[in-house]
Short mmCIF file of N, CA and C in Angstrom, two decimals:
data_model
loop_
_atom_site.label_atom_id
_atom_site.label_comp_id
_atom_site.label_asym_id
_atom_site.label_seq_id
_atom_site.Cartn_x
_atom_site.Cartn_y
_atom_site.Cartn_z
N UNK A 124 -148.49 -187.64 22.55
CA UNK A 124 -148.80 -187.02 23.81
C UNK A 124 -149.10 -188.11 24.83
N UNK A 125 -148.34 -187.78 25.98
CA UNK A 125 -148.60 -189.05 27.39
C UNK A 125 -149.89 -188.77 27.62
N UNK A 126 -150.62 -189.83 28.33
CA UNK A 126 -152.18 -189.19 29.10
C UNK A 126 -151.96 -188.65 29.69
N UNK A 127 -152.96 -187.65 29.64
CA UNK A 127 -153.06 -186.41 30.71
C UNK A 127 -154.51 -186.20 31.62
N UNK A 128 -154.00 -185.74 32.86
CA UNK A 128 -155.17 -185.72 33.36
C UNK A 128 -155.02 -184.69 34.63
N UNK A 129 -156.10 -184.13 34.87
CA UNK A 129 -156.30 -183.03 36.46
C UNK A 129 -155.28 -182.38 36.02
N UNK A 130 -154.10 -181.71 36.38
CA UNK A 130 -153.46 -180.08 36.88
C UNK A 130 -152.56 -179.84 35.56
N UNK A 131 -151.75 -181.17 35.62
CA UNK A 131 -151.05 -181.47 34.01
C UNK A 131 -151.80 -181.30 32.46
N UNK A 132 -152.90 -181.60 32.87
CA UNK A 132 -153.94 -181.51 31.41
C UNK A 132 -154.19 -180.19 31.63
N UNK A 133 -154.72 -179.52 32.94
CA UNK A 133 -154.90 -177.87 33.07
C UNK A 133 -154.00 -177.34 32.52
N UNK A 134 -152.70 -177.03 32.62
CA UNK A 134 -151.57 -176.43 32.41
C UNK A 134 -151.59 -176.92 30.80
N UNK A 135 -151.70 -178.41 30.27
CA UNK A 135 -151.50 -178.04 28.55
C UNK A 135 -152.57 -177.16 28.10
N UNK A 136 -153.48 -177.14 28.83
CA UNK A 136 -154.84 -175.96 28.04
C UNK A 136 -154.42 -174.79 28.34
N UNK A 137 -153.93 -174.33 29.11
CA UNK A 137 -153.32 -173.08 29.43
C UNK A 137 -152.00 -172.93 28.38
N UNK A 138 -151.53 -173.88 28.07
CA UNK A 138 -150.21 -173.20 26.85
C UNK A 138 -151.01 -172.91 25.62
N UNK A 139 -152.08 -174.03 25.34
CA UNK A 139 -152.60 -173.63 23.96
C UNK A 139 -153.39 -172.63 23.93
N UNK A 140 -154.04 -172.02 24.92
CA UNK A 140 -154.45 -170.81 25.12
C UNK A 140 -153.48 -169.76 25.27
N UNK A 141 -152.29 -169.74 25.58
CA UNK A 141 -151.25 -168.90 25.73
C UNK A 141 -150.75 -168.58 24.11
N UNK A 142 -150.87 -169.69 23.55
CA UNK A 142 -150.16 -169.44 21.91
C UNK A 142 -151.11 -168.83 21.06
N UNK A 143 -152.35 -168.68 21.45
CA UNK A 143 -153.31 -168.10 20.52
C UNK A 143 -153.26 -166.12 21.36
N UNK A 144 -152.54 -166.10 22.49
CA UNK A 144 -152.70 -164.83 22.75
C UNK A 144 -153.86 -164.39 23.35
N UNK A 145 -154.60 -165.95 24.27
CA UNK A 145 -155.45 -165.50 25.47
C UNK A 145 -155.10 -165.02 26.54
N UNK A 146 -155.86 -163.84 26.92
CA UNK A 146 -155.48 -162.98 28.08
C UNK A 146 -156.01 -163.62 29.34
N UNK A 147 -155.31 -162.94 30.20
CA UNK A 147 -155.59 -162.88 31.34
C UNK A 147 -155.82 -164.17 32.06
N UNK A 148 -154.75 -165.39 31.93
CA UNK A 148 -155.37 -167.05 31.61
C UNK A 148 -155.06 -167.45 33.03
N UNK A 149 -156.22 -168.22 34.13
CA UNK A 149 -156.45 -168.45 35.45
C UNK A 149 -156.58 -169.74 35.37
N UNK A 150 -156.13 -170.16 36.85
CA UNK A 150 -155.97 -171.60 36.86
C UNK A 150 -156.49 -172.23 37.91
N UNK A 151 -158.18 -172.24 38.36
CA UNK A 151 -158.47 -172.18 40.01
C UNK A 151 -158.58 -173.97 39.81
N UNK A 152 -157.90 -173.80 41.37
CA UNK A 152 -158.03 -175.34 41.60
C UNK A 152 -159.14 -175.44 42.89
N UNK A 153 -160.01 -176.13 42.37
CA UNK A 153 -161.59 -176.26 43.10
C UNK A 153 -161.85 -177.65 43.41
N UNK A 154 -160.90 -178.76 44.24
CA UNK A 154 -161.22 -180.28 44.56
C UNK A 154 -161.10 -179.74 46.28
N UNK A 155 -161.22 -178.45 46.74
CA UNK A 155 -161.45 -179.14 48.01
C UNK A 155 -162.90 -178.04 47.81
N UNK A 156 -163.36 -177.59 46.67
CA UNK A 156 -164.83 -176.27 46.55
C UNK A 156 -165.83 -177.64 46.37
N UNK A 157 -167.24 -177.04 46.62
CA UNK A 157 -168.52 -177.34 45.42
C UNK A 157 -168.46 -177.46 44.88
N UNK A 158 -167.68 -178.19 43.64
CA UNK A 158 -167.81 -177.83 42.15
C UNK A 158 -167.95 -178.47 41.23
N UNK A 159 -168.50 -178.56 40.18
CA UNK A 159 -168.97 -179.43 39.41
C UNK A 159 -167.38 -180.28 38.75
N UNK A 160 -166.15 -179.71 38.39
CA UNK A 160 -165.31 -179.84 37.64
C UNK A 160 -164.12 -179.55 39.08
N UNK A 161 -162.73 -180.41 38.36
CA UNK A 161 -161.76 -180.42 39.90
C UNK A 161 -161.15 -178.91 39.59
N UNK A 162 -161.01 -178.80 38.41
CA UNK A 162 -160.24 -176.96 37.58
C UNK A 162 -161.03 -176.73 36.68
N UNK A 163 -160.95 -175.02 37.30
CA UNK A 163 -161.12 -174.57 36.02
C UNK A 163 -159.95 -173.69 35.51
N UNK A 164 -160.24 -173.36 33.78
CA UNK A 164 -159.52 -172.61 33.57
C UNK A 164 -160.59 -171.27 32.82
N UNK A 165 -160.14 -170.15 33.23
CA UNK A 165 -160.59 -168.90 32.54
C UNK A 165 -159.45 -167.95 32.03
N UNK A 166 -160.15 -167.60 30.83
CA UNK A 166 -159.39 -166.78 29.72
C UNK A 166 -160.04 -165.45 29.09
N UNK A 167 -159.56 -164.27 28.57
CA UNK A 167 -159.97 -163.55 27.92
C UNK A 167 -159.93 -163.58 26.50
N UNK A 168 -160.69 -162.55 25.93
CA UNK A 168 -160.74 -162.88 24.76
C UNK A 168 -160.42 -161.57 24.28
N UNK A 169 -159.76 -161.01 23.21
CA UNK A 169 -160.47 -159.70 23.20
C UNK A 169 -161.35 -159.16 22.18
N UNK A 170 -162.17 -160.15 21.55
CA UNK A 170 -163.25 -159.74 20.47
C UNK A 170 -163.69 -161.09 20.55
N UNK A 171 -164.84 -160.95 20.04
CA UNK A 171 -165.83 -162.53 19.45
C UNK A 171 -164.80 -163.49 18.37
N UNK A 172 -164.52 -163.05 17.55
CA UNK A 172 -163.81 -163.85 16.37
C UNK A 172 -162.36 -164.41 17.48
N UNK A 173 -162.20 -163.57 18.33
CA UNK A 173 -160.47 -164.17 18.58
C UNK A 173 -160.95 -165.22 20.01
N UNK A 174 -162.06 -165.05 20.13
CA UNK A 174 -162.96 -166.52 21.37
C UNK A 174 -163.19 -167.55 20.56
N UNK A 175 -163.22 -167.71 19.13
CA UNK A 175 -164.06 -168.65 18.69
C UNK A 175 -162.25 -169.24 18.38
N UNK A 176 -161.43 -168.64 18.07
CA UNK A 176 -159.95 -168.61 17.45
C UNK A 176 -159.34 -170.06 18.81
N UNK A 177 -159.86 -169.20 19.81
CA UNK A 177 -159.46 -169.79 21.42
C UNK A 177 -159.95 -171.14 21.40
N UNK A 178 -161.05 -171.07 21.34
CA UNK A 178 -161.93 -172.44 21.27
C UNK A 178 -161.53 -173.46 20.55
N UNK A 179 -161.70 -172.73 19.33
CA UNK A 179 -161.27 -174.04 18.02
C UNK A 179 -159.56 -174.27 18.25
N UNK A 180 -159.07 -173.55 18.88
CA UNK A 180 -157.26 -173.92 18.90
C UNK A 180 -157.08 -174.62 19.86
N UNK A 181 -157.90 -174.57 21.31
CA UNK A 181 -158.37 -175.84 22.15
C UNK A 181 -158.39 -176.94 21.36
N UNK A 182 -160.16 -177.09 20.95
CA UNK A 182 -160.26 -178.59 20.59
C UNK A 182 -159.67 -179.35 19.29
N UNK A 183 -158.72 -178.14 18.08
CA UNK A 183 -158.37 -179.00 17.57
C UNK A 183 -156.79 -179.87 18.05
N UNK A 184 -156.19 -178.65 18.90
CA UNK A 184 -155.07 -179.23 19.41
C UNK A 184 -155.31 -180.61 20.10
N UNK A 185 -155.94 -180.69 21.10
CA UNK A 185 -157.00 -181.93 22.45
C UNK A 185 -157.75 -182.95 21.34
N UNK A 186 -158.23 -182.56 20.56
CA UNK A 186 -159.46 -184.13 19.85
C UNK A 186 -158.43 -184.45 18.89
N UNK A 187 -157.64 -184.41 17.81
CA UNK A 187 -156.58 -185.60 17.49
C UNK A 187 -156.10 -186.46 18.50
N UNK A 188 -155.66 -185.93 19.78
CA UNK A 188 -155.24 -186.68 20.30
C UNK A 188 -155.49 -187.60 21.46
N UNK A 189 -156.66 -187.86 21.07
CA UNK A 189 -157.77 -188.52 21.94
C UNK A 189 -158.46 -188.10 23.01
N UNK A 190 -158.58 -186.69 23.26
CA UNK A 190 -159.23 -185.77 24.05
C UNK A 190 -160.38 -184.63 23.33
N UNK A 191 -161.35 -185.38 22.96
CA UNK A 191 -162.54 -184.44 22.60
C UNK A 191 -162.94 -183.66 23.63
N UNK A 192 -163.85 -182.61 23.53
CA UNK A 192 -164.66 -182.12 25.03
C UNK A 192 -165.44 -182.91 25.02
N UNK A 193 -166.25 -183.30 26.24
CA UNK A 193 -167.27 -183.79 26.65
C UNK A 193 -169.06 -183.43 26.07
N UNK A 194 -168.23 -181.83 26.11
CA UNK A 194 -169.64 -180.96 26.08
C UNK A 194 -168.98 -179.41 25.80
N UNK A 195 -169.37 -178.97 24.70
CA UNK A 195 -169.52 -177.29 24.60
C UNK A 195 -170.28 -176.86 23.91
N UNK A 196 -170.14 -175.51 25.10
CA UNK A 196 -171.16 -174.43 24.74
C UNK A 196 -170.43 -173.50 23.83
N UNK A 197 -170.64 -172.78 22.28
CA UNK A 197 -169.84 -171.69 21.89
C UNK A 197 -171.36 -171.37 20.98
N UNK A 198 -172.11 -170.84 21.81
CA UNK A 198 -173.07 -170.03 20.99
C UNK A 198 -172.05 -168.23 20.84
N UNK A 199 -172.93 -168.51 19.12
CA UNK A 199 -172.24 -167.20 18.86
C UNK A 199 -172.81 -166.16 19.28
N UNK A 200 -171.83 -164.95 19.78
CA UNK A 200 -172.72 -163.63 20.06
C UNK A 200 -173.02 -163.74 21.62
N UNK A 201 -173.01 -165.33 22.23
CA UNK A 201 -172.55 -164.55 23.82
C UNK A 201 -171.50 -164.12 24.38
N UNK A 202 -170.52 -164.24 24.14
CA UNK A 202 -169.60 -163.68 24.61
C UNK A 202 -168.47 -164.92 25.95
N UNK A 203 -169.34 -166.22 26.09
CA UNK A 203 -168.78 -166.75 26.76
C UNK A 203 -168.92 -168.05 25.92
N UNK A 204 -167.82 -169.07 26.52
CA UNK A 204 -167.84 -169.97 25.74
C UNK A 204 -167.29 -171.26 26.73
N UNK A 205 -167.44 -172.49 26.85
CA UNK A 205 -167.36 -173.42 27.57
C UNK A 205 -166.96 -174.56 26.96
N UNK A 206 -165.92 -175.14 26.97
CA UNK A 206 -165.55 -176.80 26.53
C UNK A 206 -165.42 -177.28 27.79
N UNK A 207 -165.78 -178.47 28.21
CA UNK A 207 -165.94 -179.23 29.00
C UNK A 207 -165.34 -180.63 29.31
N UNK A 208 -164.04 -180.95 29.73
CA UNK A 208 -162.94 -181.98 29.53
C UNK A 208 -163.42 -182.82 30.60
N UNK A 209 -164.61 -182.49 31.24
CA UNK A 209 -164.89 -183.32 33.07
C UNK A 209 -164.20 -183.14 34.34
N UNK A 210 -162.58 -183.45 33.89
CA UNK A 210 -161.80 -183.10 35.20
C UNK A 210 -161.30 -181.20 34.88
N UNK A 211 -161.61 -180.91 33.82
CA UNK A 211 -161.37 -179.57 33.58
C UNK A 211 -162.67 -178.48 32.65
N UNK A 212 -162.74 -177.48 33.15
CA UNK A 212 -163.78 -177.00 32.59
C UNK A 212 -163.01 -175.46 31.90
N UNK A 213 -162.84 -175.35 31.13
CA UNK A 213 -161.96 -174.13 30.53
C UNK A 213 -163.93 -173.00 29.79
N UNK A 214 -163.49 -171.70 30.60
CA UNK A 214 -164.49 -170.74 30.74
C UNK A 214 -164.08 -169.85 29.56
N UNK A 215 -164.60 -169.91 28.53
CA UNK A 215 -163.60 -168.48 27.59
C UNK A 215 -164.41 -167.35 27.44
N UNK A 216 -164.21 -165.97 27.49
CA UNK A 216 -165.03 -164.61 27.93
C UNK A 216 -164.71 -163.68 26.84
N UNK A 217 -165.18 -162.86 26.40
CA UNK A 217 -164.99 -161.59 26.44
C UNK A 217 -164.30 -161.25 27.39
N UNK A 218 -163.70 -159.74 27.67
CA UNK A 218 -163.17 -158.86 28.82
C UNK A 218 -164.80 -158.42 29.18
N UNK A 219 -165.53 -158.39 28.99
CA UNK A 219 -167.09 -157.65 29.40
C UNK A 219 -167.60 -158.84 29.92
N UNK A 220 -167.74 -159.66 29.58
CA UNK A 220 -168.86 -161.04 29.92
C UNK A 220 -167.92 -161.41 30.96
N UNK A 221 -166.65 -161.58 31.42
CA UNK A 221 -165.89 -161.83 32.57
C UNK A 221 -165.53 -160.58 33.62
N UNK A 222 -165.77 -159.69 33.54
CA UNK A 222 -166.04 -159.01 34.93
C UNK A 222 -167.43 -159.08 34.96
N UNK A 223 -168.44 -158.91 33.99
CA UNK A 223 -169.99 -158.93 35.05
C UNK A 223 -170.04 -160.70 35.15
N UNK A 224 -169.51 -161.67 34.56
CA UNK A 224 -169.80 -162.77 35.32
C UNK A 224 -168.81 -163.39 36.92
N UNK A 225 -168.09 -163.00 36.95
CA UNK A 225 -166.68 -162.73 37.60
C UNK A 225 -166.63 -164.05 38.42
N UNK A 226 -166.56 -165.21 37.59
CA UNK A 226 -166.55 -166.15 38.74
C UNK A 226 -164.92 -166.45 39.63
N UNK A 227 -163.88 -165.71 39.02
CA UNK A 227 -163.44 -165.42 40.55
C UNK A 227 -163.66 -165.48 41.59
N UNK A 228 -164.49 -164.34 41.51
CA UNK A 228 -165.23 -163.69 43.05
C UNK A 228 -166.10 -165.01 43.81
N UNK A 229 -166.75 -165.85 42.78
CA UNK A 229 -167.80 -166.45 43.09
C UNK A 229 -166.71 -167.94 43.44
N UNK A 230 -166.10 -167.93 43.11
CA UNK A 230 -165.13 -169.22 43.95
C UNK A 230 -163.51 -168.65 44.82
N UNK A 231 -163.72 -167.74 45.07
CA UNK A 231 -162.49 -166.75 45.85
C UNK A 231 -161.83 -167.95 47.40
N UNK A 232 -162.51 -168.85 47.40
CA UNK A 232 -161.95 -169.68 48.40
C UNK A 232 -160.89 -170.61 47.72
N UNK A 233 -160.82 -170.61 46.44
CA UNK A 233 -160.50 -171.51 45.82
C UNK A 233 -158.80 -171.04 45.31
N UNK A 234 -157.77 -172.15 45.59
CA UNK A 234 -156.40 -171.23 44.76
C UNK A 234 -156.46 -171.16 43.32
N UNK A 235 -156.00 -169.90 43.34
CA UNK A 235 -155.96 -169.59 41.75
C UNK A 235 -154.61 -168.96 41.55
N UNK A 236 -154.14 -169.90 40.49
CA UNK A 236 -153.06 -169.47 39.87
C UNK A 236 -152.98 -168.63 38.81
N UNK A 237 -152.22 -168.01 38.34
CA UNK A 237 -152.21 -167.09 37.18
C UNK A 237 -151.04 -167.50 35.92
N UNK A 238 -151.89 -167.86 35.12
CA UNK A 238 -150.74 -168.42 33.89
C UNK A 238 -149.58 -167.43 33.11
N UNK A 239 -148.65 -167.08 33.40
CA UNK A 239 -148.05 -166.59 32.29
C UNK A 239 -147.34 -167.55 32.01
N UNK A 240 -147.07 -167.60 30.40
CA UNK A 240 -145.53 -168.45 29.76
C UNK A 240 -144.53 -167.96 29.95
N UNK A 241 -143.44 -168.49 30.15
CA UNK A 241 -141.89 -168.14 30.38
C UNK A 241 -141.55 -168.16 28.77
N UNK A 242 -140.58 -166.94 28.69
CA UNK A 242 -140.34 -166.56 27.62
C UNK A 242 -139.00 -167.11 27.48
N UNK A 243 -138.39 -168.06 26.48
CA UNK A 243 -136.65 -168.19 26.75
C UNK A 243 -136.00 -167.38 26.69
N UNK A 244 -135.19 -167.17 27.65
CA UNK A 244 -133.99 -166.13 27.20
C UNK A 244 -133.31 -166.16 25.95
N UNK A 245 -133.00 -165.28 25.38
CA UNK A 245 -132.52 -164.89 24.05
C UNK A 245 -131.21 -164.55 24.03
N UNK A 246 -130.48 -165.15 23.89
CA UNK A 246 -128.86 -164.32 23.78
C UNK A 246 -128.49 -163.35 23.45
N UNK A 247 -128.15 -162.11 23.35
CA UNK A 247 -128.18 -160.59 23.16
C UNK A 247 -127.00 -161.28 21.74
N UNK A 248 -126.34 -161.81 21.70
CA UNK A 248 -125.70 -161.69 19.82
C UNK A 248 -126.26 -162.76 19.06
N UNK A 249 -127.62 -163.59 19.60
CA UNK A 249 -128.61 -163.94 18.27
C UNK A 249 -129.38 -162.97 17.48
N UNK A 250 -129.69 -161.77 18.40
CA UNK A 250 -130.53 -160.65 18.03
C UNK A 250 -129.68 -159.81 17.28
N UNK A 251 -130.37 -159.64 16.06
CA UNK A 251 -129.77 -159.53 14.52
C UNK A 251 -130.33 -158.04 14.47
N UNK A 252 -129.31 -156.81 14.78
CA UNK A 252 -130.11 -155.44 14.77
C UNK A 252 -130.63 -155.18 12.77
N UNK A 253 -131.11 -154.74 12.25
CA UNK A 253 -131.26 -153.98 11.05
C UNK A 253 -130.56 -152.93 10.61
N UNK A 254 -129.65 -153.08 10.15
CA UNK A 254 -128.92 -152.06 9.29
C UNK A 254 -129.29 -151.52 8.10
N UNK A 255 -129.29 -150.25 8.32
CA UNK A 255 -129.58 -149.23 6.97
C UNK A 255 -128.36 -149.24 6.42
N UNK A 256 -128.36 -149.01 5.11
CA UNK A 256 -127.30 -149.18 4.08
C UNK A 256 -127.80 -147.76 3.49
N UNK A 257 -126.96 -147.05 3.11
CA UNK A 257 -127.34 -145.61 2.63
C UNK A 257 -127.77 -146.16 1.33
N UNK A 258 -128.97 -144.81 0.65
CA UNK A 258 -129.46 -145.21 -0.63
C UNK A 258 -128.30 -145.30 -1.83
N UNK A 259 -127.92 -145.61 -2.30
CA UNK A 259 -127.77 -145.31 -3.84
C UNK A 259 -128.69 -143.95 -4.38
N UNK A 260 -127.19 -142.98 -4.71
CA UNK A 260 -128.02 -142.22 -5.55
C UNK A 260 -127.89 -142.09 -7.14
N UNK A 261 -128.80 -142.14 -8.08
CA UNK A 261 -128.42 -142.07 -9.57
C UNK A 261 -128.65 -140.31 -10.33
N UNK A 262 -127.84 -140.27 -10.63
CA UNK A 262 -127.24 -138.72 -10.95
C UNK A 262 -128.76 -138.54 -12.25
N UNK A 263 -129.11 -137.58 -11.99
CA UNK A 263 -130.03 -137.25 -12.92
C UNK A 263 -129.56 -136.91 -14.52
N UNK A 264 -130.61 -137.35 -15.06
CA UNK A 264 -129.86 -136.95 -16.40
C UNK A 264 -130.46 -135.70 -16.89
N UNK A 265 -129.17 -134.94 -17.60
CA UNK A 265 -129.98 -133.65 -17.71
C UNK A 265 -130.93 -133.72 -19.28
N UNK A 266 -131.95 -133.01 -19.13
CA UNK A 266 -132.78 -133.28 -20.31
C UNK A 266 -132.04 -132.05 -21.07
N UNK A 267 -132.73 -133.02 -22.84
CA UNK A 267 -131.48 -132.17 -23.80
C UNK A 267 -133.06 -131.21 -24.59
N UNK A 268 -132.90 -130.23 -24.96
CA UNK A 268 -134.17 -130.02 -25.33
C UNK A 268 -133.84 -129.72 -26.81
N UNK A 269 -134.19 -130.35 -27.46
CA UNK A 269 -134.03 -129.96 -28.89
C UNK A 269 -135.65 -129.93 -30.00
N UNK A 270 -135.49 -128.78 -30.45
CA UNK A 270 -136.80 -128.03 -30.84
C UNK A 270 -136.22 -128.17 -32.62
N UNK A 271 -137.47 -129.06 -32.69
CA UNK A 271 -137.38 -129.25 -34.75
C UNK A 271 -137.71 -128.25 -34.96
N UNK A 272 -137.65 -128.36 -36.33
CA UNK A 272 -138.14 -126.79 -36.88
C UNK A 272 -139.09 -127.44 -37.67
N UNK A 273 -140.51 -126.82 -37.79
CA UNK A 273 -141.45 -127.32 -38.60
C UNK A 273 -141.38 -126.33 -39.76
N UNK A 274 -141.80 -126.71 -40.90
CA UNK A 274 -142.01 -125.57 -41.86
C UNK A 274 -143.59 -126.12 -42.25
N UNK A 275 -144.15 -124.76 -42.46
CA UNK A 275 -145.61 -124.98 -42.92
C UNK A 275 -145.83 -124.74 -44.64
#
């Protein structure tokens, strides 16, 4: 991996958050805001276990390759979670803990981009439909009934 840094390093945290199937993934750029960090990035989650999934697929992707966080927060059971890169601050939520914290709203001066991944186009004759093959049927066998004769 080349060094990365500011919008380019934003955008790789935004794919590895994209491959784990974080929602709703924002990209505010805050160097002309107040702000402690030049980006942030915010993500949804949609349960506790699939935030912690987010997190750990962050930093293990980023710390092999010479990018630890600085600083995080992932106490369990709040619902929000924070790794801290310095020039990037990636916010990870619940869907509940991110509308009542809504820092959107609270940096709305700020551009925010909205991450989706581009999906490659697929060639319509790589896509391999499923064919049913009729069953095989095996002819029943007829039962033979043959009754011994006991003598007492």
């Amino acid at each position: 991996m080349k060094t990365l840094a500011g919008k380019p390093f934003a955008i790789h945290i935004c794919q590895a958050l994209s491959e784990k199937k974080g929602e709703d993934i924002r990209l505010l750029d805050l160097r002309q805001c107040c702000a402690p960090s030049d980006y942030y990035i915010l993500a949804s989650a949609s349960s506790e276990p699939h935030l912690q999934a987010l997190a750990d697929h962050v930093t293990d992707l980023l710390g092999p390759a010479g990018y630890p966080p600085l600083h995080r927060d992932m106490t369990k059971g709040s619902g929000w979670y924070i790794l801290d890169y310095f020039d990037v601050l990636v916010h990870l939520f619940t869907k509940e803990k991110r509308s009542y914290y809504d820092l959107e709203d609270l940096y709305s001066d700020a551009p925010i981009e909205t991450y989706v991944e581009k999906s490659p186009a697929v060639p319509e004759q790589t896509i391999k439909k499923r064919i049913k093959r009729p069953r095989k049927t095996i002819p029943k066998k007829k039962a033979t009934t043959s009754r011994s004769k006991r003598s007492r």
